[in-house]
CSV table of C-alpha atoms and ligand atoms in Angstrom, one decimal:
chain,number,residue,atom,x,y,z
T,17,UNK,CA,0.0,0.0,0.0
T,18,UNK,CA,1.1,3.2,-0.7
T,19,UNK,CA,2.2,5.9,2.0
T,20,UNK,CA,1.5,9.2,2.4
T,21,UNK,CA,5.0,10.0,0.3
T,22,UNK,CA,4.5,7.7,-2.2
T,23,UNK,CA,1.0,9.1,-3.8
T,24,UNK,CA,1.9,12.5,-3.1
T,25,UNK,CA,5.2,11.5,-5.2
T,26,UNK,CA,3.7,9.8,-7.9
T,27,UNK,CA,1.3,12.8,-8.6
T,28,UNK,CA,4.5,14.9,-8.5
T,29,UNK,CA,6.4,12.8,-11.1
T,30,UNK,CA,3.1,12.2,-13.3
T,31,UNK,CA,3.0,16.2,-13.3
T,32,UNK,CA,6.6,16.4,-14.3
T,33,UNK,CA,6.0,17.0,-18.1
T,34,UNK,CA,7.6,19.6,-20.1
T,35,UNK,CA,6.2,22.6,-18.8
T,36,UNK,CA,6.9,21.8,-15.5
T,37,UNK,CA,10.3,20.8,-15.9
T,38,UNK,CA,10.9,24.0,-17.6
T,39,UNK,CA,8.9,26.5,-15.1
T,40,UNK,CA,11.0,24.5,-12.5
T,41,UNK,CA,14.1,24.8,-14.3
T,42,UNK,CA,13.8,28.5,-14.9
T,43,UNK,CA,14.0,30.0,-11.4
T,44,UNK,CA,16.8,31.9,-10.8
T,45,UNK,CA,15.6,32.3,-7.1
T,46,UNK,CA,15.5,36.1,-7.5
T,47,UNK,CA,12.9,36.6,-4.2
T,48,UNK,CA,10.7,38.7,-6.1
T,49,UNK,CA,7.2,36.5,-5.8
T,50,UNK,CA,8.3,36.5,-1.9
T,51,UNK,CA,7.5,39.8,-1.5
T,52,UNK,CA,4.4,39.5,-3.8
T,53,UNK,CA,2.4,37.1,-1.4
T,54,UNK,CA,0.5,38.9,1.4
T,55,UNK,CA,1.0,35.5,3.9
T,56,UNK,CA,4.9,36.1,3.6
T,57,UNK,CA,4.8,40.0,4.0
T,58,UNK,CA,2.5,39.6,6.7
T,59,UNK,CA,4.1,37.7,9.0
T,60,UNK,CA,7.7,37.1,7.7
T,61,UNK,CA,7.6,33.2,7.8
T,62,UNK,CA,10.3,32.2,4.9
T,63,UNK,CA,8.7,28.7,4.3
T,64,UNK,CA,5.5,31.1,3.2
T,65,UNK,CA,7.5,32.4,0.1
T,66,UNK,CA,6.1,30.9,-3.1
T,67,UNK,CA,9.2,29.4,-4.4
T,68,UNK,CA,9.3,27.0,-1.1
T,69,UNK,CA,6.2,26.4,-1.4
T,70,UNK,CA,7.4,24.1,-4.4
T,71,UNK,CA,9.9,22.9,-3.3
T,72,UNK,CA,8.4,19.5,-3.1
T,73,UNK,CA,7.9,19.2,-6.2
T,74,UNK,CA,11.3,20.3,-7.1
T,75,UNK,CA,12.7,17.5,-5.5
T,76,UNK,CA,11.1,15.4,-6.5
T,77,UNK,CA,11.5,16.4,-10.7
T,78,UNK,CA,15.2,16.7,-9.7
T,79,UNK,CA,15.8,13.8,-7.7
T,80,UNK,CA,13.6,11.5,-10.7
T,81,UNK,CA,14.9,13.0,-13.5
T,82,UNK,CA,18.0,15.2,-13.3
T,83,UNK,CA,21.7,13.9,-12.6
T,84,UNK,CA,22.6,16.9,-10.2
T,85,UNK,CA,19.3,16.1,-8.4
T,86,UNK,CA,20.4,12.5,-8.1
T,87,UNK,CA,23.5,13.2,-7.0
T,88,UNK,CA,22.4,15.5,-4.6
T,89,UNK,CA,20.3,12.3,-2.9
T,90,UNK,CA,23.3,10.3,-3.4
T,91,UNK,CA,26.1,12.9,-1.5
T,92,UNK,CA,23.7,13.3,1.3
T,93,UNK,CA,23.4,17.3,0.5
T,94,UNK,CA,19.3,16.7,-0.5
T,95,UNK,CA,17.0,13.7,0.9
T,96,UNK,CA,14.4,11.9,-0.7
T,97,UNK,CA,10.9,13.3,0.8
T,98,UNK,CA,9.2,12.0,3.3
T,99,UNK,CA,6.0,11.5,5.0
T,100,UNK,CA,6.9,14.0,7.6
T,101,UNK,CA,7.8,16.5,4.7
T,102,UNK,CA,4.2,15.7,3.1
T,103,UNK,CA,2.9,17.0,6.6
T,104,UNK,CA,4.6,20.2,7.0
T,105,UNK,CA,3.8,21.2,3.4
T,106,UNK,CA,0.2,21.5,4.2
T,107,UNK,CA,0.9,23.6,6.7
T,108,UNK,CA,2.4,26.2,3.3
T,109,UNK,CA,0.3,25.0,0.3
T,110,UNK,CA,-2.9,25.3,1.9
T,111,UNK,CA,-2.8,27.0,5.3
T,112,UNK,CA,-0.2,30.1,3.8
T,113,UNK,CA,-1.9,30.1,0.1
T,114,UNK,CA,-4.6,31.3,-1.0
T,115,UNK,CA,-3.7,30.7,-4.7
T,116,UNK,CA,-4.5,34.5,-5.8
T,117,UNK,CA,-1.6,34.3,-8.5
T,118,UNK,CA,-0.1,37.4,-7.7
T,119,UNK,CA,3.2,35.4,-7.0
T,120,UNK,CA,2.6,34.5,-11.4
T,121,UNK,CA,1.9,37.8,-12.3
T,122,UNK,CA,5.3,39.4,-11.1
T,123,UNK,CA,7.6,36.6,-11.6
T,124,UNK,CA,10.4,38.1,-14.0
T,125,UNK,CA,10.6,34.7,-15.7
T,126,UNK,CA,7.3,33.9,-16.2
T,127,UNK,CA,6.8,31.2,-13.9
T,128,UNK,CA,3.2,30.2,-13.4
T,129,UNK,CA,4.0,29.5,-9.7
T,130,UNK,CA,0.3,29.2,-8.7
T,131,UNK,CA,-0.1,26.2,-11.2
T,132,UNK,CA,2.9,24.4,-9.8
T,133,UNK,CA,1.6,25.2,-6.0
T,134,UNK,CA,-1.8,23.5,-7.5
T,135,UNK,CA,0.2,20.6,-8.6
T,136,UNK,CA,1.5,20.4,-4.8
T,137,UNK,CA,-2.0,20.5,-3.1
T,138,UNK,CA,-2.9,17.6,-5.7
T,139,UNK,CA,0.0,15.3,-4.7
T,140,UNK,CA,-0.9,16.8,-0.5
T,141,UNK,CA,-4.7,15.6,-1.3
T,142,UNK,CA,-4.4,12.5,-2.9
T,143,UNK,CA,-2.0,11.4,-0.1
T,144,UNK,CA,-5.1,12.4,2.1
T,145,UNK,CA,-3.3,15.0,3.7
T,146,UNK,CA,-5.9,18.3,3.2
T,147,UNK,CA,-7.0,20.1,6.0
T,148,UNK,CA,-10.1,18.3,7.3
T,149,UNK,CA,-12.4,21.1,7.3
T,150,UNK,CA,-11.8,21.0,3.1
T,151,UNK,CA,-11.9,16.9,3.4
T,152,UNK,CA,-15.6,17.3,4.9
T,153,UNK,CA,-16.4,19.6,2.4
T,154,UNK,CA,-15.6,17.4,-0.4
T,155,UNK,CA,-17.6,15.1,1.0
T,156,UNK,CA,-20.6,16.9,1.3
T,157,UNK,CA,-20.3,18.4,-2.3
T,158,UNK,CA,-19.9,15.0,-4.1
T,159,UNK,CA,-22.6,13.4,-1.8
T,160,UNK,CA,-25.1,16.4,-1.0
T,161,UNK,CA,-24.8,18.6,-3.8
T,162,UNK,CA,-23.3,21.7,-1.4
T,163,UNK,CA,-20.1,21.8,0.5
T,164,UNK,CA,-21.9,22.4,4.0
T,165,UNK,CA,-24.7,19.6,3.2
T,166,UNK,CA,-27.5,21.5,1.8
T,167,UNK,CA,-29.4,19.3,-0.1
T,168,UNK,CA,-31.8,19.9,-3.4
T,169,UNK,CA,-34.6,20.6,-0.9
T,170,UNK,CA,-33.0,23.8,0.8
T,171,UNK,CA,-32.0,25.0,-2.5
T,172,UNK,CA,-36.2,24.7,-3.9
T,173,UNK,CA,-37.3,26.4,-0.7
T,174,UNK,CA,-34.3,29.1,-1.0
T,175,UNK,CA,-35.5,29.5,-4.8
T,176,UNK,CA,-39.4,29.5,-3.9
T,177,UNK,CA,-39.1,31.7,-0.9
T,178,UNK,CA,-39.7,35.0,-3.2
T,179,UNK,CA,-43.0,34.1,-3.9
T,180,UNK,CA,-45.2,35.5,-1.8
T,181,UNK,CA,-43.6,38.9,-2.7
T,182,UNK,CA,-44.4,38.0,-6.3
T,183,UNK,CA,-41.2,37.5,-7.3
T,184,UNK,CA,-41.2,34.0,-9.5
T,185,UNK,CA,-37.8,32.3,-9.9
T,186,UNK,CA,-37.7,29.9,-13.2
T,187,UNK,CA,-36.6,26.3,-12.0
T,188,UNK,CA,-35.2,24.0,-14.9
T,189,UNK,CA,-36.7,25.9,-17.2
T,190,UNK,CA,-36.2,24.1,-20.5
T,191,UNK,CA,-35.3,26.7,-23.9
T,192,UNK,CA,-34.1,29.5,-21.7
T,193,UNK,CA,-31.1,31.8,-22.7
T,194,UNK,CA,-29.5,31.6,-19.2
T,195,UNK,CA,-28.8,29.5,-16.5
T,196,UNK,CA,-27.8,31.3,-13.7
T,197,UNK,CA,-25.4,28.9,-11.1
T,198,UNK,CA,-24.9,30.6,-7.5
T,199,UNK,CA,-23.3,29.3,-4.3
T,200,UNK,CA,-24.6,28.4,-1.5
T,201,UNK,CA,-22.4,30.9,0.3
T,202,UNK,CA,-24.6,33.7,-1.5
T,203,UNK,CA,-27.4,32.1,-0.8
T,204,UNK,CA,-26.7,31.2,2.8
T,205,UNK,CA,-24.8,35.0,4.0
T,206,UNK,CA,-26.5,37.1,1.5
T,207,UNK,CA,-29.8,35.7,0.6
T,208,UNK,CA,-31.1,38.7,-1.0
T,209,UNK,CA,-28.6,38.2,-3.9
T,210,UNK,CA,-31.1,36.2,-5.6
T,211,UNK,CA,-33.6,38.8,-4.9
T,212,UNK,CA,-31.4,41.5,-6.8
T,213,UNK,CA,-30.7,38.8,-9.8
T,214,UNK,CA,-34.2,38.5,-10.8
T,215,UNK,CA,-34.8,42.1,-10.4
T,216,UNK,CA,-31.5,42.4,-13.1
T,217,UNK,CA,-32.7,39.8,-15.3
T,218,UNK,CA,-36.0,40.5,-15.4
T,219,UNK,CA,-36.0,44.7,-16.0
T,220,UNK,CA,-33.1,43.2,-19.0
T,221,UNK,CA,-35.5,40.6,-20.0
T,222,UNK,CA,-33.5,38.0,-19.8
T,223,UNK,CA,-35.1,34.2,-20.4
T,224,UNK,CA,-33.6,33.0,-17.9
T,225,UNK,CA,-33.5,29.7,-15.2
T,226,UNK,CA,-32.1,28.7,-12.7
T,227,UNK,CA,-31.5,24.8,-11.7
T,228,UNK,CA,-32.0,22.6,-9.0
T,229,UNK,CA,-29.7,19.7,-10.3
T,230,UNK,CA,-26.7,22.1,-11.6
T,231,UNK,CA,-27.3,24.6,-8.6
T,232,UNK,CA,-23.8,25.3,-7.0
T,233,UNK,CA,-21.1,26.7,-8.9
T,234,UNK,CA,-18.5,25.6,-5.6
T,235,UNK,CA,-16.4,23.4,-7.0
T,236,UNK,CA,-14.4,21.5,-4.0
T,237,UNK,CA,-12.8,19.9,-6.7
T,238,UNK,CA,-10.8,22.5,-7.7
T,239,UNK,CA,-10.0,23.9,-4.5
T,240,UNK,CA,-8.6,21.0,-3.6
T,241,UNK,CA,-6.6,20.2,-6.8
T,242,UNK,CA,-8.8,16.7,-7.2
T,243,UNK,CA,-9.6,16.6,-11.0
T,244,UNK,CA,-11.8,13.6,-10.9
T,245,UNK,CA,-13.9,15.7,-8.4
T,246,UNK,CA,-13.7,19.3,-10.3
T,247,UNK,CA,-14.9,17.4,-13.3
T,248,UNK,CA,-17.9,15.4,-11.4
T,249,UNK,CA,-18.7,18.7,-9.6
T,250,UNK,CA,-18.6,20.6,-13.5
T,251,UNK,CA,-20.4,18.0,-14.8
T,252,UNK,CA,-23.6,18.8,-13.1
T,253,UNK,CA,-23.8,22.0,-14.1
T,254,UNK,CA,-22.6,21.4,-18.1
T,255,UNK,CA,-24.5,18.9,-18.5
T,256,UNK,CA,-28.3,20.1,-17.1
T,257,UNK,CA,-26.9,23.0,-19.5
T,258,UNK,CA,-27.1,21.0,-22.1
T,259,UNK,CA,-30.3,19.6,-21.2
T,260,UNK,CA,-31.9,22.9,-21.1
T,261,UNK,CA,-30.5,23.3,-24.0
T,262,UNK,CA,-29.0,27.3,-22.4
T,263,UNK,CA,-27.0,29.6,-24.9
T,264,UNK,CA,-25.1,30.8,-21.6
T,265,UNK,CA,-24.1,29.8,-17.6
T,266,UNK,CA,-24.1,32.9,-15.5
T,267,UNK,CA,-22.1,32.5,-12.4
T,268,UNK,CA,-23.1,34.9,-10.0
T,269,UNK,CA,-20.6,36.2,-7.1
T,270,UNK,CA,-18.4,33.6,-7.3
T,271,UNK,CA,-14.5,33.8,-8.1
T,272,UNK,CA,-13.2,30.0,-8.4
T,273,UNK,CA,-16.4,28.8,-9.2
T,274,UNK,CA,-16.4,31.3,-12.5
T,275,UNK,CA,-13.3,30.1,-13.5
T,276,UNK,CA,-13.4,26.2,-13.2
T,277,UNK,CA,-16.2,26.6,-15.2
T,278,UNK,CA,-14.6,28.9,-18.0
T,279,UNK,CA,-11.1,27.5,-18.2
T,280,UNK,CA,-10.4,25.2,-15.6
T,281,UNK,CA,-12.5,22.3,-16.8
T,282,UNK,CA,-12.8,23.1,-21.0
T,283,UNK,CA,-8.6,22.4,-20.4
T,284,UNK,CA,-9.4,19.6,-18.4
T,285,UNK,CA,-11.3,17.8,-20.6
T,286,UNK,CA,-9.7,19.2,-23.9
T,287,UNK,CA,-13.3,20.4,-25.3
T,288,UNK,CA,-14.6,23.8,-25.7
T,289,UNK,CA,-18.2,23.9,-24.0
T,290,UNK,CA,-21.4,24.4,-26.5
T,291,UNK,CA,-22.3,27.5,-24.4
T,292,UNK,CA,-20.4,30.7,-23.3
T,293,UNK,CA,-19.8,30.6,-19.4
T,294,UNK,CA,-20.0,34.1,-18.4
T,295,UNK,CA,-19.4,36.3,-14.6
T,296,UNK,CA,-22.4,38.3,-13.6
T,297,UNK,CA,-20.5,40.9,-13.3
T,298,UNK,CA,-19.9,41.6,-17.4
T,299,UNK,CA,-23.2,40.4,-18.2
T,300,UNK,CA,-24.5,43.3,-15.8
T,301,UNK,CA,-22.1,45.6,-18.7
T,302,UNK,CA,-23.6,44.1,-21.1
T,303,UNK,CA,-27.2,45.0,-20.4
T,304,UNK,CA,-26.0,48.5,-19.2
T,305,UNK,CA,-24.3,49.1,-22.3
T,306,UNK,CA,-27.0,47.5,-24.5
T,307,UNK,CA,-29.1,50.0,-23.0
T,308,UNK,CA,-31.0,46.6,-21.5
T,309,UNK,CA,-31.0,48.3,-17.7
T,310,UNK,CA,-31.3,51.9,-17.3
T,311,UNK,CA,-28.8,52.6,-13.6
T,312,UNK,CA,-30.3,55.9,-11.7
T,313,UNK,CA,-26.5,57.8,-12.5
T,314,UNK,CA,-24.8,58.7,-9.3
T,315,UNK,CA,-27.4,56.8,-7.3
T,316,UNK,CA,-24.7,55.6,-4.9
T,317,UNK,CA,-23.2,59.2,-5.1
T,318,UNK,CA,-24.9,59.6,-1.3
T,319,UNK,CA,-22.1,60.3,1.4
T,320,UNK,CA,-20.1,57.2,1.7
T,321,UNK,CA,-16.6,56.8,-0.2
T,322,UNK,CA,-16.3,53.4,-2.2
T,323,UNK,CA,-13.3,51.3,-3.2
T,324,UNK,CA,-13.3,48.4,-5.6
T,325,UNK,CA,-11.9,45.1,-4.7
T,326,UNK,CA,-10.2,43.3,-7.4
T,327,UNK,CA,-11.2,39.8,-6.7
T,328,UNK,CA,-8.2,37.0,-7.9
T,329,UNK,CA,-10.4,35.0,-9.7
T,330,UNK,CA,-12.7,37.4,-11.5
T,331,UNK,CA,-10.2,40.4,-12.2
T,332,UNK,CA,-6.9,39.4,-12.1
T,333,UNK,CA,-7.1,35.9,-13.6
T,334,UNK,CA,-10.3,36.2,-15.0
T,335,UNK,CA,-9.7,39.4,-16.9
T,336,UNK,CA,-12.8,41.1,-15.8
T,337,UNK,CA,-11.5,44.4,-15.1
T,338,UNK,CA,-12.8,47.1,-16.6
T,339,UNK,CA,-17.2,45.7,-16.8
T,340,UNK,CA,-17.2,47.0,-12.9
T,341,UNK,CA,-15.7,50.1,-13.6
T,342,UNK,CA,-17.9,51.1,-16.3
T,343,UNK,CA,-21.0,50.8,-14.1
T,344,UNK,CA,-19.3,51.9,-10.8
T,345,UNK,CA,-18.1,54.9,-12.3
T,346,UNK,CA,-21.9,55.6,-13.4
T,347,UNK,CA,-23.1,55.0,-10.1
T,348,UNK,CA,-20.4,56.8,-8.1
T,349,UNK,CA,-19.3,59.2,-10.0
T,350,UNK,CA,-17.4,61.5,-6.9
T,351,UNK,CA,-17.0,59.2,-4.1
T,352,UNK,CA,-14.9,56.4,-5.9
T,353,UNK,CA,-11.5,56.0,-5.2
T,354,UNK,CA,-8.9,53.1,-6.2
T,355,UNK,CA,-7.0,51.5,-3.9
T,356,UNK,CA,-3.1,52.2,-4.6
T,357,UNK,CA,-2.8,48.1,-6.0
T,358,UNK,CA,-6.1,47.7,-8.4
T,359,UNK,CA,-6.4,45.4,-11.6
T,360,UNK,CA,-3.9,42.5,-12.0
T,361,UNK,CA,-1.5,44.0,-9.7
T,362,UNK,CA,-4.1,44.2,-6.9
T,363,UNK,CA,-3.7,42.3,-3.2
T,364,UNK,CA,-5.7,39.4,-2.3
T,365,UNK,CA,-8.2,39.8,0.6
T,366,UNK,CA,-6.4,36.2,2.2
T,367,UNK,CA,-10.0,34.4,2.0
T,368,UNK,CA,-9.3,32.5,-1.5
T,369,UNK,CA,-8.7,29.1,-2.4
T,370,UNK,CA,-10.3,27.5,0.1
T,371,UNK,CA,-9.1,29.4,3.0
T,372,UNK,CA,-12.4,30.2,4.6
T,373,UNK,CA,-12.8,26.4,4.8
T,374,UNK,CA,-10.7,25.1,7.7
T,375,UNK,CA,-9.5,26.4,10.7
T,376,UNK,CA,-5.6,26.2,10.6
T,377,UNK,CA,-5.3,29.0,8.3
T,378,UNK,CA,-7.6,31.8,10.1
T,379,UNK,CA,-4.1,33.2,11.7
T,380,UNK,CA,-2.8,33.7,8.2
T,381,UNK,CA,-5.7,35.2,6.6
T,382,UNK,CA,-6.5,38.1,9.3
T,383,UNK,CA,-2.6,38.5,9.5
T,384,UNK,CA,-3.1,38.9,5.7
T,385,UNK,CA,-5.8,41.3,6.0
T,386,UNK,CA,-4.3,43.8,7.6
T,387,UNK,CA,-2.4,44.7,4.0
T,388,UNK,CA,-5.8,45.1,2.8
T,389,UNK,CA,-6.8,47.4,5.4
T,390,UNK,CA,-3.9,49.8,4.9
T,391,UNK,CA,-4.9,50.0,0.7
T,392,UNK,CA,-8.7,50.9,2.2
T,393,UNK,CA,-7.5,53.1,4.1
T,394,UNK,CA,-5.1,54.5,1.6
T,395,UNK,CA,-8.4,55.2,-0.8
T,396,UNK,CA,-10.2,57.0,1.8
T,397,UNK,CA,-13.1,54.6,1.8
T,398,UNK,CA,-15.9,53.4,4.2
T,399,UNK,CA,-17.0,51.0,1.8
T,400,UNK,CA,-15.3,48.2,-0.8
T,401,UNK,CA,-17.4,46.9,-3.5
T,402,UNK,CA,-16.7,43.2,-4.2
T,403,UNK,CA,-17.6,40.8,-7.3
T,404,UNK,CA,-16.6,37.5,-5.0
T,405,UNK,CA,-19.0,36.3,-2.1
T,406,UNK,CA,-16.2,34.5,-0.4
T,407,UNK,CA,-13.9,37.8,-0.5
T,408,UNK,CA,-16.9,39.8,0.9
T,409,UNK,CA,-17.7,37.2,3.7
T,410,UNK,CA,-13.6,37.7,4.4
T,411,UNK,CA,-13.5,41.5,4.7
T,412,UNK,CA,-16.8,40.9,6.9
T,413,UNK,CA,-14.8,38.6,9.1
T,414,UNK,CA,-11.6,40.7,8.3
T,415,UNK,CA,-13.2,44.1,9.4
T,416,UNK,CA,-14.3,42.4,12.9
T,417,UNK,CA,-11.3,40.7,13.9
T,418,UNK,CA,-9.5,44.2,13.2
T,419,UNK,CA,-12.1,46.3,14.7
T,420,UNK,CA,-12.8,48.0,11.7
T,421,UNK,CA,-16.0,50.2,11.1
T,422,UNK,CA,-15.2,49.5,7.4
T,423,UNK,CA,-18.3,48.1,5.1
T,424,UNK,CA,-18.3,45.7,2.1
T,425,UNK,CA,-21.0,45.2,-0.4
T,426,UNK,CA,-21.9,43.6,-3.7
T,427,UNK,CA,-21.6,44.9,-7.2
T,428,UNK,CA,-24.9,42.8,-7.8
T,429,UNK,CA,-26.5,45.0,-5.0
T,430,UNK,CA,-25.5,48.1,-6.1
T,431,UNK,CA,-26.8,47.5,-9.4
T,432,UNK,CA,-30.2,46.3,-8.6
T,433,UNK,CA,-30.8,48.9,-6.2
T,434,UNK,CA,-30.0,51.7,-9.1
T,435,UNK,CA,-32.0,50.3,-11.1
T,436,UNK,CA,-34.8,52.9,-13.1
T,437,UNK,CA,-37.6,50.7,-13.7
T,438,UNK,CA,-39.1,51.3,-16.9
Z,523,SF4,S1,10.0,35.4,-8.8
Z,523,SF4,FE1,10.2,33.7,-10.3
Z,523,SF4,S2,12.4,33.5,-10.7
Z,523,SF4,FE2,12.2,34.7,-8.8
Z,523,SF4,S3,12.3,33.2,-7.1
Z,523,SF4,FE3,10.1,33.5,-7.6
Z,523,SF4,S4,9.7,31.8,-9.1
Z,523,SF4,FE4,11.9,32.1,-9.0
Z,524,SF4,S1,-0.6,32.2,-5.1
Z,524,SF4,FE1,-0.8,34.1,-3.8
Z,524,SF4,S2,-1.0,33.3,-1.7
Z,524,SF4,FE2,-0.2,31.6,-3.0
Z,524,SF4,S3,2.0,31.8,-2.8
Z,524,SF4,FE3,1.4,32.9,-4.7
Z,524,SF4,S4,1.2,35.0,-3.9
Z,524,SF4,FE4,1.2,33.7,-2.1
């Protein structure tokens, strides 16, 4: 039977293609993605710097496949890993990582560093060693449907409970131009997100549905670098897609979520999807600059001073960068401010990739938050719009732990609210 080591390993060596070998072999350990990742600059730890962080699966290419890494082994200056070595590395790869990519974006050489630190969460979760709170919620996904349990009868309540204010949400509705996929973790913290959408969609008119069998765009999967489970997760929602026969998937405030669906899995499987996966957040553009949704101008214009997140999934790696803008500079024409990092070079809130899921990394991420505090601050807001549920539930948590009177809101809100019914 394998040990702990041993599948880790093997992941690590199956991943050991081309492109790895040649990100790996391109370092020139320069430091420069240390100082790009909010867990290290926080708190100083050195194992937190990127390039340590793969320093597993360096080994393990070098020691498999290079002379000077077998040498190293043989001399005694290197050692094989270990299962002890599979142990700590969690303790870096998931509990110090949020995989926000910012280490990527300034690497002078190009590495894709979050890809490889991916690769290393793989080889930690298919030795079994994930935190437990992120094991649990794999369970729950592939089993229940949600990653905290809820099952298909929550979600029907959760998407019949408008009723009685008149507010119909189409379930499965078969023909319609959009399928709109939320989280549960919108629908749980922020349950009038779903009130706001069918305002949106409905003042556009939008055909649009929602489903009960492809309901939650969480993917646990892909949090936890499991393929088979990012794709069975995926599957649910491409294929009642495809049943519905949809032109589009909306994911609503979702960062991973939006970008499994859109890249991660299409590579995965090698096949471009029938339908165009799209963020709410440039769909919202879309209608605005379509003339679909008429937004009050300056409606938010009323005291407060706003600052826009730039969420890792949705902005920086998922390119959607200037759509919030367009209708936040509408809305707030005065009181908007950017924070001093913004776009691709912005700071991560410390509540990604899976973060928010376990315990053992809550240090980490309020240590990490205090970064984010000074760039509010350094705006002048009171207020910081997000596009990402999960980054707004951590500059909730962030605000308390830090005593901050600070406020966070939704894009999704903002817009719904502004809206000039016709
Ligand atoms: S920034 Fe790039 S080249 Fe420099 S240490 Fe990090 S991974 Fe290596
Ligand atoms: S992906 Fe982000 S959190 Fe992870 S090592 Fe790179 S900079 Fe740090």
């Amino acid at each position: 039977m394998d040990t702990q080591k041993d599948s880790a390993i093997n992941l690590f060596v199956q991943k050991s293609g081309g492109r790895v070998a040649a990100l790996l072999e391109a370092c020139t350990r320069c430091g420069m993605c240390a100082e790009a990742c909010h867990y290290y600059q926080a708190t100083g730890v050195p194992e937190y710097a990127p390039v340590w962080k793969v320093e597993l699966l360096r080994r393990t290419y070098e020691q498999r496949f290079t002379l000077a890494g077998r040498a190293k082994v043989a001399l005694g200056i290197e050692k094989p890993i270990t299962n002890e070595d599979i142990e700590e590395w969690q303790k870096y790869d998931y509990a110090a990582c949020s995989l926000c990519g910012k280490c990527t974006f300034v690497c002078p050489m190009g590495i894709d560093l979050a890809s490889l630190i991916k690769i290393v969460r793989g080889g930690l979760t298919s030795a079994g060693v994930l935190p437990e709170g992120l094991h649990k919620k794999c369970v729950n996904q592939e089993e229940k449907g949600s990653p905290n349990g809820f099952t298909e009868k929550e979600w029907a309540d959760w998407f019949h409970s408008l009723e009685e204010e008149g507010i119909e949400i189409p379930i499965d509705k078969k023909g319609a131009d959009s399928l709109i996929v939320f989280t549960v973790l919108e629908i749980t913290a922020f349950r009038e997100n779903l009130r706001h959408m069918a305002r949106i969609m409905n003042a556009a008119g939008e055909n649009w549905t929602v489903s009960l069998k492809g309901r939650d765009a969480f993917n646990m999967g892909a949090v936890t670098s499991n393929g088979k489970l990012m794709k069975t997760l995926a599957d649910r929602i491409v294929n009642t897609a495809k049943e519905l026969d949809v032109k589009r998937v909306i994911v609503t405030e979702c960062g991973h979520g939006f970008t499994t669906l859109r890249d991660g899995y299409p590579n995965a499987i090698g096949q471009k999807l029938p339908f165009e996966i799209e963020h709410i957040t440039e769909v919202m553009a879309q209608f605005f600059r379509e003339g679909r949704i008429k937004l009050q101008e300056g409606y938010w214009d009323n005291g407060r001073k706003f600052t826009f997140h730039d969420s890792c999934r949705i902005q920086r790696t998922g390119g959607i960068m200037d759509e919030p803008r367009e209708i936040i500079h509408h809305l707030i024409p005065t009181k908007y401010q950017e924070m001093a990092h913004n776009r691709e070079n912005s700071i991560c809130c410390g509540g990604g990739g899976g973060m928010r899921g376990f315990d053992e990394g809550y240090d980490n991420r309020m240590a990490a938050f205090t970064i984010k505090i000074d760039e509010i601050k350094g705006a002048g807001a009171d207020t910081v719009i997000t596009t990402c549920t999960n980054c707004r539930l951590q500059f909730l948590e962030g605000f308390k732990h830090h005593n901050q009177t600070t406020e966070v809101t939704g894009l999704v809100r903002l817009v719904s609210e502004a809206l000039v019914e016709a």
